[in-house]
Amino acid sequence: MAALHASGLGAAPETARPDFSWLDARLRERVEHGWFDGIAMIVGRGEQPLHIACFGDGNPDRALHVASTGKWTAAAAIAALVDEGKLGWDDPVREYLPQFSDLKGKATLRQLLSHTAGYPDYQPEGRRRDDYQTLEEAVSHIVDLPAVAAAGTVFQYGGLAMQVAGRMAEMAAGQPFDEIFQSRIARPLGMLGSGYAPVSAEPGFSPMLGGSLFTTARDYARFLMMMSQDGYYRGKRVLSRSAVSELQADQVRTAAVRRGEYVELARQDLRKDIYGLGLWREEVDAKGDPTLVSSPGWAGAYSWIDKVANVWGVLIAKANVDKAVADGYSTFLGSTICAPMVRTAVQEAAASGVRTALVPVNGAKLYCEESGSGEPLIFLHGHSFDRRQWEPQVKHFERSHRVIRYDLRGYGRSSSPKEGEEFLHAEDLRQLMDALGIRRAHLVGLSLGGFVVTDFIALYPQRVTSATMAGGDLFDVPGPDEPWTHEALARRHADIAAVRKTGIAAFKRKWLEDLVSHGGSARESLRRPLWRMIDEWQAWQALHVEPRLLLGRSARRHLAASKPAMPVLIVRGDQERMDFAVRELLPQARVVIIPDCGHVSNMEQPGVFSAAVAQFLAAPPGDAA
């Protein structure tokens, strides 16, 4: 669907416009799968939209309850009272609500809004959930609950503490909370379709401050315009700069953070400074200043400000939860791809010297990028990765080669396979080379990419100048000459069902942990760049009966018949399995072992890997072995 520019938000200046079509396609698929009836998204910079897109029955003016995405706006409304001097961030609960005479009364406003107040997260089992229409009544059902910890000692994400913060705001302002929000935030910004009252009776969209906001994409975009401009909107100050800074600052401080919190799940970052006031600090720079802040909702809504790309964005959606969960889709974590995919689009629009293409091959399209000039050098990525795996090598080799990196079919921006549709990755590569006018090329592949290189030199040795296989060459799996048996299909369907039951997000996290845990001493450096690719991976292969896309066991027979004579380099990390049986078929192969290194050697030890490949490529043909 083409992007829409809606009245009231203006149009972006006609400069190098980012291409958001890749993100659009992912969101459209979610509607097609039935996980959402509709999605509305707006991405912008300052007070200008860069992109407005709607899918299904999504509409930028359609109001939906957004669950925890309303925590940010709730905290902002309370920040306005702090600006007015009616509240202080370090005011204790008991100053406004003396009935909190126990440990809970010592918690401060700051701690209530940062989930460090020591309060229970939600009402315990057996008690009514907090969907009360007034904060006075809600708080009357919180006061008797025991504290779970002393204030400031534990981060525990939830909704009850924010209810108490809202009641403090009501006492200070002499107004119901929704009117505090309307008068300080909504009306000054023109958010005419947004509010906290009445509180929804639908499970998951309460309590009031933490779950009941209803809003539209256009309304929430105005809030983000203001927040991204340090409190200004259309020349008028809505919040002070210090209030905006306080909302985004590390408010967890010395509180303990358990494993499995949102920032770890979404960004694979294990630090503690993960929350401000009403918002998540998804990314921070080396000084600890936030570079990506957000407010995700469990049902699919998501809002963010990205200071690296200087953009903001909001996704308004409400999941068909039963359908989504049955398919293994996480309605809470599924929107985490939006911010990084938008950042990538913005950065690509500003980049120079990179040529891109969607190349038709055998009924599909492969996305490729190329830069530099000289002899062609083609990089092939590993399973669950995409072309970005090779970012550490591109700058090194584009000075001397025409560097091509592409997404294999079923990965990144390339077409997905179809069950029952047979093809070979190696044949896709041949057609890609034909389309790009490449007669012969140097090939470098890792893991799955290494298997594809092995297949290619077995089938098309005359098209290869040299071959580098890292972490993968011969693959002991059935090839196209071994059709699926009924027993194998039954096992495969059972595996797919298990992935759906566990959830795709959990499956991906386990896959990541397996990759990282088998690395060398620098293995933790892999976590975030690997996750960037794995999180955006559609995981088609894990959810389908994949055709035989590699020669598998039949590669030996093809290699024996074709007897490839080009220079070959085999690269292994010293933490990998040391099996070099392929040298029986490629006796000219040279082996390089990278010390203190695991499977993803080009990313874990990028300098050593690049140097080994560069030395290999520079060697005269007779010396390569």
XYZ file of C-alpha atoms in Angstrom:
625
model
C 0.000 0.000 0.000
C 1.317 3.402 -0.873
C 2.028 5.829 1.940
C -0.673 8.357 2.783
C -0.088 11.998 3.678
C -2.904 13.143 5.923
C -4.096 16.703 6.370
C -3.140 18.409 9.600
C 0.334 16.891 9.748
C 1.864 18.385 6.627
C 4.228 16.730 4.165
C 7.887 15.906 4.473
C 10.279 17.990 2.382
C 11.150 16.431 -0.937
C 14.718 15.420 -0.241
C 16.215 11.918 -0.173
C 13.152 10.123 1.127
C 13.611 6.965 3.181
C 12.122 3.796 1.739
C 9.762 2.356 4.347
C 8.282 -0.253 2.004
C 10.137 -3.094 3.757
C 8.509 -2.251 7.090
C 5.160 -1.693 5.374
C 5.359 -5.192 3.925
C 5.946 -6.724 7.359
C 2.996 -4.875 8.885
C 0.758 -5.756 5.966
C 1.603 -9.443 6.458
C 0.439 -9.233 10.069
C -2.976 -8.114 8.929
C -3.029 -10.797 6.214
C -2.204 -13.441 8.844
C -5.233 -12.296 10.835
C -3.199 -11.142 13.827
C -4.657 -7.636 13.486
C -7.746 -6.288 11.756
C -5.889 -3.085 11.052
C -2.716 -1.127 11.750
C -2.019 2.603 11.465
C 1.545 3.919 11.561
C 3.022 7.410 11.429
C 6.756 8.155 11.341
C 8.028 11.706 11.506
C 10.773 14.172 12.323
C 10.096 17.310 14.301
C 6.580 18.391 13.319
C 6.735 16.852 9.859
C 5.572 13.340 8.941
C 7.905 11.236 6.880
C 5.473 8.368 6.369
C 1.856 7.531 7.122
C 0.659 4.046 6.291
C -2.474 2.076 7.087
C -3.243 -1.613 6.604
C -6.515 -3.521 6.833
C -9.080 -1.298 8.497
C -6.374 0.819 10.122
C -6.958 4.565 10.049
C -4.839 7.382 11.515
C -7.984 8.852 13.084
C -9.376 5.620 14.531
C -9.164 5.508 18.322
C -8.109 2.293 20.046
C -7.108 1.408 23.571
C -3.314 1.092 23.584
C -2.622 -0.491 27.001
C 0.854 0.357 28.331
C 1.605 2.742 25.474
C -0.397 5.176 27.618
C 2.126 5.066 30.454
C 4.306 7.652 28.673
C 1.473 10.152 28.231
C 0.327 9.587 31.832
C 3.795 10.359 33.169
C 3.940 13.454 30.945
C 0.662 14.747 32.418
C 2.098 14.372 35.921
C 5.315 16.071 34.774
C 3.216 19.103 33.857
C 2.095 19.336 37.503
C 5.729 19.169 38.597
C 6.438 22.057 36.203
C 3.636 23.999 37.916
C 5.106 23.337 41.355
C 2.066 21.382 42.498
C 4.082 18.161 42.877
C 7.716 17.189 43.358
C 9.360 14.068 41.965
C 10.617 13.131 45.417
C 7.371 13.786 47.271
C 6.402 10.715 49.346
C 3.051 9.011 48.954
C 1.983 9.629 52.560
C 2.239 13.427 52.068
C -0.846 13.280 49.826
C -2.357 9.951 50.888
C -1.838 9.569 54.649
C -3.769 6.288 54.660
C -0.576 4.707 53.263
C 0.940 4.407 56.714
C 3.031 1.325 56.015
C 6.198 0.838 53.960
C 4.357 1.806 50.775
C 3.838 5.322 52.090
C 7.581 6.017 51.960
C 7.741 5.552 48.189
C 8.194 8.721 46.152
C 6.376 9.952 43.046
C 9.546 9.224 41.081
C 9.613 5.625 42.290
C 5.913 5.094 41.577
C 6.375 6.112 37.931
C 9.595 4.115 37.488
C 8.242 0.833 38.923
C 10.747 0.915 41.781
C 8.281 1.767 44.574
C 8.122 -1.798 45.927
C 4.408 -2.140 45.131
C 2.750 -5.294 43.766
C 2.488 -5.146 40.003
C -1.226 -5.969 39.782
C -4.064 -7.067 42.050
C -3.495 -10.631 43.304
C -5.448 -13.587 42.041
C -8.909 -13.774 43.570
C -9.373 -10.010 43.740
C -11.056 -7.788 41.174
C -8.686 -6.447 38.575
C -8.095 -2.704 38.801
C -10.649 -1.489 36.268
C -12.232 1.001 38.656
C -13.592 4.193 37.121
C -12.027 6.490 39.720
C -8.537 6.542 41.177
C -10.004 7.146 44.628
C -11.713 3.760 44.488
C -8.720 2.093 42.846
C -6.349 3.320 45.541
C -8.718 2.111 48.274
C -8.070 -1.415 46.988
C -4.285 -0.930 46.891
C -3.686 0.514 50.345
C -4.141 -2.818 52.127
C -1.829 -4.800 49.844
C 1.558 -5.652 51.359
C 4.670 -4.102 49.845
C 6.839 -6.533 47.909
C 10.064 -4.648 48.632
C 11.414 -1.487 50.164
C 11.117 1.515 47.870
C 14.024 1.916 45.472
C 15.342 -1.629 45.832
C 13.602 -3.633 43.085
C 12.322 -2.836 39.577
C 8.917 -4.490 39.138
C 6.980 -3.416 36.057
C 3.230 -3.145 36.584
C 0.253 -0.852 36.964
C -0.749 -0.368 40.602
C 2.024 2.046 41.595
C 1.077 4.359 38.735
C -2.501 4.426 40.054
C -1.195 5.825 43.330
C 0.874 8.397 41.418
C -2.254 9.434 39.552
C -4.187 9.827 42.794
C -1.388 12.000 44.204
C -1.718 14.150 41.083
C -5.482 14.429 41.601
C -5.024 15.557 45.195
C -2.407 18.122 44.177
C -4.374 19.531 41.254
C -7.898 19.186 42.610
C -8.980 17.568 39.335
C -9.739 14.048 38.083
C -6.771 12.513 36.313
C -8.355 12.562 32.867
C -8.894 16.314 33.196
C -5.274 16.746 34.257
C -4.289 14.951 31.040
C -6.798 16.845 28.894
C -5.866 20.295 30.188
C -2.065 19.865 30.274
C -1.375 17.517 27.333
C -4.326 16.626 25.105
C -5.917 20.008 24.437
C -2.642 21.954 24.022
C -1.556 19.344 21.440
C -4.907 18.952 19.724
C -5.276 15.326 20.824
C -9.046 15.532 20.552
C -9.607 11.770 20.229
C -7.618 10.707 23.292
C -8.389 10.146 26.954
C -8.133 7.927 30.032
C -11.807 7.824 30.987
C -13.947 5.859 31.010
C -11.680 2.963 31.953
C -12.183 0.004 29.635
C -13.901 -3.077 31.047
C -12.030 -5.235 28.532
C -9.279 -7.298 30.176
C -5.809 -5.963 29.461
C -6.798 -2.297 29.103
C -6.723 -1.254 32.739
C -5.802 0.134 35.231
C -6.384 3.769 34.359
C -2.870 5.233 34.084
C -1.175 2.046 32.987
C -3.672 0.674 30.500
C -6.797 2.667 29.715
C -5.582 5.332 27.285
C -7.524 5.415 24.037
C -5.938 7.402 21.248
C -5.358 7.668 17.518
C -2.148 7.516 15.529
C -2.561 11.174 14.556
C -3.109 12.234 18.176
C -0.175 10.268 19.543
C 2.022 11.624 16.750
C 1.421 15.128 18.093
C 2.554 14.001 21.535
C 5.765 12.607 20.020
C 6.332 15.821 18.075
C 6.291 17.681 21.371
C 8.466 15.193 23.234
C 11.038 15.036 20.431
C 11.337 18.840 20.561
C 12.053 18.960 24.287
C 8.536 20.026 25.226
C 7.731 22.458 22.382
C 4.836 22.105 19.952
C 4.056 24.665 17.244
C 6.108 27.304 18.992
C 4.512 26.847 22.411
C 5.993 25.125 25.418
C 3.904 22.241 26.770
C 6.517 20.721 29.089
C 9.786 22.156 30.359
C 13.051 20.850 28.997
C 13.899 19.597 32.494
C 10.609 17.658 32.659
C 11.338 15.911 29.358
C 14.858 15.150 30.549
C 13.546 13.741 33.833
C 11.130 11.442 32.020
C 13.971 10.014 29.925
C 16.669 9.826 32.617
C 17.654 6.594 34.355
C 15.168 6.272 37.195
C 15.927 2.643 38.073
C 19.176 3.772 39.671
C 20.350 1.191 42.215
C 17.224 -0.995 42.152
C 17.722 -4.649 41.272
C 16.568 -5.672 37.785
C 15.522 -9.256 37.160
C 16.342 -11.122 33.960
C 13.722 -11.117 31.234
C 12.635 -7.473 31.396
C 11.517 -5.740 28.199
C 14.826 -4.148 27.160
C 16.608 -7.481 27.417
C 13.898 -9.225 25.386
C 13.560 -6.478 22.793
C 17.195 -5.413 22.341
C 19.247 -8.168 24.031
C 20.831 -5.574 26.290
C 21.504 -6.723 29.861
C 22.145 -3.322 31.478
C 20.124 -2.007 34.442
C 19.292 1.585 33.418
C 16.273 0.442 31.431
C 13.458 2.719 32.558
C 12.714 6.392 33.036
C 9.322 7.720 34.109
C 6.574 6.036 32.100
C 8.924 4.953 29.309
C 11.562 2.359 28.458
C 15.144 3.360 27.712
C 15.661 0.796 24.948
C 19.100 2.062 23.940
C 21.654 4.353 25.541
C 24.980 5.752 24.391
C 28.384 5.296 26.012
C 27.596 8.069 28.525
C 24.283 6.458 29.489
C 22.161 9.059 27.722
C 19.075 7.596 26.028
C 19.172 7.212 22.256
C 15.957 5.194 21.844
C 13.000 5.560 24.223
C 9.652 3.856 23.839
C 6.298 2.865 25.273
C 5.084 -0.524 23.982
C 1.646 -1.986 24.660
C 0.902 -5.673 25.069
C -1.717 -5.702 22.266
C 0.542 -4.308 19.534
C 0.644 -0.522 19.974
C 4.136 0.960 20.085
C 5.564 4.481 20.254
C 9.172 5.597 20.157
C 11.669 8.414 19.708
C 14.972 7.558 18.026
C 17.624 10.193 18.689
C 20.167 8.481 16.447
C 17.989 8.785 13.336
C 16.230 11.909 14.665
C 12.785 10.419 14.084
C 9.748 9.406 16.085
C 7.059 6.875 15.318
C 3.802 5.429 16.528
C 1.966 2.231 15.673
C -1.673 1.979 16.733
C -3.066 -1.551 16.573
C -5.047 -4.012 18.647
C -4.261 -7.694 18.193
C -6.587 -10.605 17.662
C -4.808 -12.266 20.526
C -6.088 -15.830 20.215
C -5.125 -16.037 16.533
C -1.741 -14.384 17.070
C -0.790 -16.592 20.022
C -1.912 -19.736 18.181
C 0.511 -18.814 15.399
C 3.342 -18.159 17.865
C 3.337 -14.374 17.405
C 4.113 -12.170 20.437
C 1.720 -9.221 20.473
C 3.965 -7.420 23.006
C 7.347 -7.984 21.351
C 6.278 -8.121 17.718
C 6.431 -4.367 17.226
C 10.066 -4.095 18.327
C 11.207 -4.337 14.704
C 9.643 -0.954 13.889
C 12.223 1.384 15.424
C 15.327 -0.345 13.988
C 13.730 -0.844 10.568
C 12.813 2.843 10.425
C 16.344 3.770 11.510
C 17.798 1.571 8.776
C 15.563 3.225 6.160
C 16.632 6.698 7.278
C 20.316 5.773 7.310
C 20.111 4.119 3.898
C 18.510 7.244 2.427
C 21.468 9.277 3.646
C 24.112 6.768 2.505
C 26.113 7.194 -0.668
C 27.992 4.794 -2.901
C 25.687 1.806 -2.298
C 23.739 0.452 -5.263
C 20.659 -1.641 -4.538
C 18.459 -3.880 -6.643
C 15.680 -6.441 -6.466
C 16.832 -9.110 -8.887
C 14.284 -11.548 -10.400
C 15.364 -15.190 -10.096
C 13.287 -18.261 -10.816
C 9.946 -16.745 -9.808
C 11.329 -14.838 -6.812
C 13.240 -11.625 -6.127
C 16.558 -11.328 -4.326
C 17.536 -8.080 -2.646
C 21.193 -7.184 -3.155
C 23.534 -4.318 -2.429
C 26.857 -3.572 -4.054
C 29.637 -1.050 -3.723
C 33.214 -0.591 -4.873
C 34.770 -1.712 -8.136
C 37.152 -4.394 -9.323
C 36.826 -8.167 -9.385
C 33.406 -9.292 -8.134
C 33.344 -10.537 -4.540
C 30.033 -11.996 -3.346
C 29.230 -12.516 0.347
C 26.610 -15.094 1.433
C 25.157 -14.865 4.949
C 24.227 -17.493 7.513
C 20.854 -18.916 8.534
C 18.607 -16.409 10.385
C 20.922 -13.576 9.276
C 20.857 -11.288 6.248
C 23.257 -9.242 4.124
C 24.069 -7.004 7.124
C 26.130 -9.830 8.596
C 28.915 -8.621 6.324
C 28.969 -4.969 7.418
C 32.360 -5.471 9.145
C 33.873 -6.637 5.840
C 32.237 -4.315 3.284
C 34.346 -1.219 3.961
C 37.513 -3.304 3.928
C 36.928 -5.004 0.599
C 35.046 -2.377 -1.413
C 38.343 -0.505 -1.775
C 39.646 -3.283 -3.995
C 36.634 -5.272 -5.213
C 33.122 -4.955 -6.540
C 31.449 -6.131 -3.334
C 28.005 -7.754 -3.591
C 26.026 -8.927 -0.573
C 22.487 -10.193 -0.893
C 19.670 -11.708 1.105
C 19.185 -15.375 0.312
C 15.647 -16.374 -0.560
C 13.655 -16.556 2.659
C 15.776 -13.982 4.496
C 15.950 -10.215 4.834
C 14.271 -8.352 1.989
C 14.218 -11.231 -0.486
C 11.131 -13.274 -1.361
C 10.003 -16.069 0.929
C 10.035 -19.657 -0.339
C 6.835 -21.621 -0.823
C 6.168 -25.076 0.503
C 6.448 -27.623 -2.303
C 8.267 -25.212 -4.635
C 11.685 -26.721 -5.293
C 14.784 -24.625 -5.942
C 18.423 -24.479 -4.897
C 20.144 -21.538 -3.235
C 23.060 -22.246 -5.565
C 20.822 -21.895 -8.627
C 19.497 -18.597 -7.242
C 23.104 -17.412 -6.980
C 23.817 -18.388 -10.585
C 20.810 -16.432 -11.817
C 21.786 -13.464 -9.645
C 25.251 -13.444 -11.205
C 23.742 -13.655 -14.681
C 21.420 -10.734 -13.976
C 24.321 -8.637 -12.643
C 26.513 -9.489 -15.627
C 29.048 -11.390 -13.539
C 30.794 -14.235 -15.330
C 33.098 -15.259 -12.473
C 33.371 -14.133 -8.861
C 35.112 -14.698 -5.575
C 32.617 -16.248 -3.140
C 32.674 -15.914 0.648
C 30.014 -17.681 2.719
C 29.514 -18.403 6.398
C 27.415 -21.226 7.853
C 24.417 -21.540 5.496
C 26.308 -19.265 3.115
C 29.269 -21.641 3.284
C 27.058 -24.573 2.339
C 25.735 -22.595 -0.626
C 29.299 -21.819 -1.744
C 30.127 -25.544 -1.542
C 27.073 -26.371 -3.645
C 27.940 -23.684 -6.162
C 31.513 -24.776 -6.748
C 30.242 -28.347 -7.164
C 27.650 -27.326 -9.758
C 29.274 -24.319 -11.474
C 33.037 -24.463 -10.861
C 33.758 -22.452 -14.003
C 31.923 -19.465 -12.484
C 34.138 -19.232 -9.390
C 37.451 -17.362 -9.087
C 37.976 -18.456 -5.478
C 35.825 -19.879 -2.692
C 35.866 -19.196 1.055
C 33.709 -21.323 3.335
C 33.542 -20.269 6.992
C 31.826 -22.475 9.538
C 30.138 -24.624 6.918
C 31.060 -26.651 3.810
C 29.668 -30.191 3.647
C 26.209 -30.515 5.199
C 25.011 -33.957 6.253
C 21.314 -33.467 5.482
C 19.013 -34.873 2.794
C 19.319 -33.183 -0.575
C 16.837 -32.823 -3.462
C 17.372 -36.470 -4.442
C 15.984 -37.588 -1.056
C 12.280 -36.624 -0.954
C 10.451 -36.087 2.322
C 9.149 -39.340 3.815
C 5.845 -39.580 5.684
C 7.741 -40.153 8.915
C 10.009 -37.154 8.353
C 7.025 -34.965 7.488
C 5.256 -36.026 10.676
C 8.324 -35.104 12.740
C 8.617 -31.807 10.910
C 4.992 -30.871 11.573
C 5.496 -31.737 15.244
C 8.544 -29.453 15.353
C 6.555 -26.619 13.758
C 3.748 -27.068 16.275
C 6.285 -26.916 19.109
C 7.715 -23.629 17.804
C 4.245 -22.104 17.578
C 3.412 -23.269 21.097
C 6.633 -21.906 22.562
C 6.334 -18.711 20.535
C 8.488 -17.347 17.752
C 10.123 -14.760 19.995
C 11.199 -17.411 22.518
C 12.429 -19.640 19.698
C 14.568 -16.797 18.353
C 16.006 -16.017 21.783
C 17.059 -19.629 22.275
C 18.661 -19.653 18.829
C 20.588 -16.492 19.702
C 21.764 -17.917 23.021
C 23.071 -21.027 21.286
C 25.087 -18.890 18.868
C 26.476 -16.555 21.517
C 27.241 -19.221 24.131
C 29.555 -21.117 21.786
C 31.770 -18.143 21.057
C 35.118 -17.078 22.445
C 35.867 -14.476 25.106
C 34.382 -11.674 22.944
C 31.120 -13.543 22.401
C 28.930 -10.975 24.176
C 29.883 -8.448 21.485
C 27.818 -10.582 19.115
C 24.588 -10.392 21.065
C 23.108 -7.105 19.899
C 24.215 -7.109 16.223
C 23.087 -10.727 15.818
C 19.762 -9.956 17.470
C 19.163 -7.034 15.123
C 19.026 -9.557 12.264
C 17.385 -12.437 14.114
C 14.624 -10.211 15.518
C 13.736 -9.004 11.998
C 14.029 -12.509 10.522
C 10.574 -13.765 9.559
C 11.497 -17.300 10.675
C 9.757 -18.801 7.627
C 12.035 -21.833 7.796
C 11.058 -22.620 11.403
C 7.347 -22.497 10.604
C 7.167 -24.398 7.315
C 8.200 -27.598 5.589
C 11.196 -26.195 3.778
C 12.064 -27.530 0.318
C 15.480 -29.151 -0.144
C 17.450 -25.992 -0.893
C 20.962 -27.433 -0.486
C 22.653 -30.394 -2.120
C 23.201 -31.862 1.329
C 24.720 -35.324 1.228
C 24.732 -35.340 -2.573
C 27.289 -32.496 -2.592
C 30.048 -35.083 -2.183
C 29.029 -36.814 -5.391
C 28.853 -33.541 -7.321
C 32.244 -32.392 -6.019
C 33.823 -35.700 -6.932
C 32.433 -35.413 -10.452
C 33.288 -31.749 -11.118
C 36.682 -31.708 -9.322
C 36.766 -27.933 -8.672
C 40.295 -26.579 -8.974
C 39.882 -22.952 -7.881
C 41.654 -21.724 -4.720
C 39.654 -22.616 -1.605
C 39.877 -21.236 1.920
C 38.211 -22.920 4.900
C 37.833 -20.752 8.011
C 36.933 -22.019 11.468
C 36.812 -20.489 14.903
C 38.729 -22.609 17.388
C 35.512 -23.142 19.388
C 33.852 -24.853 16.393
C 33.729 -28.475 15.380
C 37.002 -29.358 13.615
C 35.816 -31.506 10.725
C 37.663 -30.966 7.459
C 36.350 -33.908 5.452
C 35.788 -31.551 2.538
C 39.560 -31.490 1.983
C 39.321 -35.043 0.692
C 37.359 -33.584 -2.221
C 39.153 -30.218 -2.332
C 42.784 -31.089 -1.629
C 43.908 -27.585 -2.605
C 41.921 -26.070 0.297
C 43.795 -23.968 2.801
C 42.562 -23.958 6.421
C 42.693 -20.975 8.780
C 41.770 -21.413 12.451
C 40.837 -18.161 14.224
C 41.797 -18.336 17.906
C 39.346 -17.526 20.697
C 36.434 -17.527 18.268
C 33.138 -19.307 17.665
C 30.875 -19.930 14.692
C 30.124 -16.363 13.542
C 33.801 -15.627 13.012
C 33.424 -12.650 10.668
C 31.553 -10.717 13.383
C 33.264 -12.019 16.512
C 36.795 -11.463 15.178
C 36.150 -9.157 12.185
C 39.699 -7.868 11.840
C 41.290 -11.320 11.911
C 38.652 -12.718 9.543
C 39.041 -9.893 7.022
C 42.816 -10.135 7.119
C 42.704 -13.894 6.471
C 40.374 -13.479 3.479
C 42.355 -10.524 2.129
C 45.613 -12.481 2.322
C 43.965 -15.415 0.587
C 42.559 -13.252 -2.215
C 45.913 -11.523 -2.721
C 47.893 -14.754 -3.000
C 48.918 -15.880 -6.496
C 46.776 -18.845 -7.610
C 49.628 -21.261 -7.197
C 50.258 -20.152 -3.614
C 46.638 -20.196 -2.385
C 46.867 -23.762 -1.137
